[in-house]
């Protein structure tokens, strides 16, 4: 075991994940769909 400063070149780096951007219409569609699903559960 090595104590001291970490050699970051030897440490396995996780893959960088790019964030997927959503169109505003897609976000509004998801909000509306979630509201409908919640109301459907409430009234059944």
Short mmCIF file of C-alpha atoms in Angstrom, two decimals, residues 2-9:
data_model
loop_
_atom_site.label_atom_id
_atom_site.label_comp_id
_atom_site.label_asym_id
_atom_site.label_seq_id
_atom_site.Cartn_x
_atom_site.Cartn_y
_atom_site.Cartn_z
CA UNK A 2 1.33 3.39 -0.94
CA UNK A 3 0.82 6.39 1.28
CA UNK A 4 1.10 9.95 0.14
CA UNK A 5 -0.07 11.70 -2.99
CA UNK A 6 -2.30 9.71 -5.31
CA UNK A 7 -0.97 9.01 -8.78
CA UNK A 8 -4.09 9.98 -10.72
CA UNK A 9 -2.70 8.54 -13.96
#
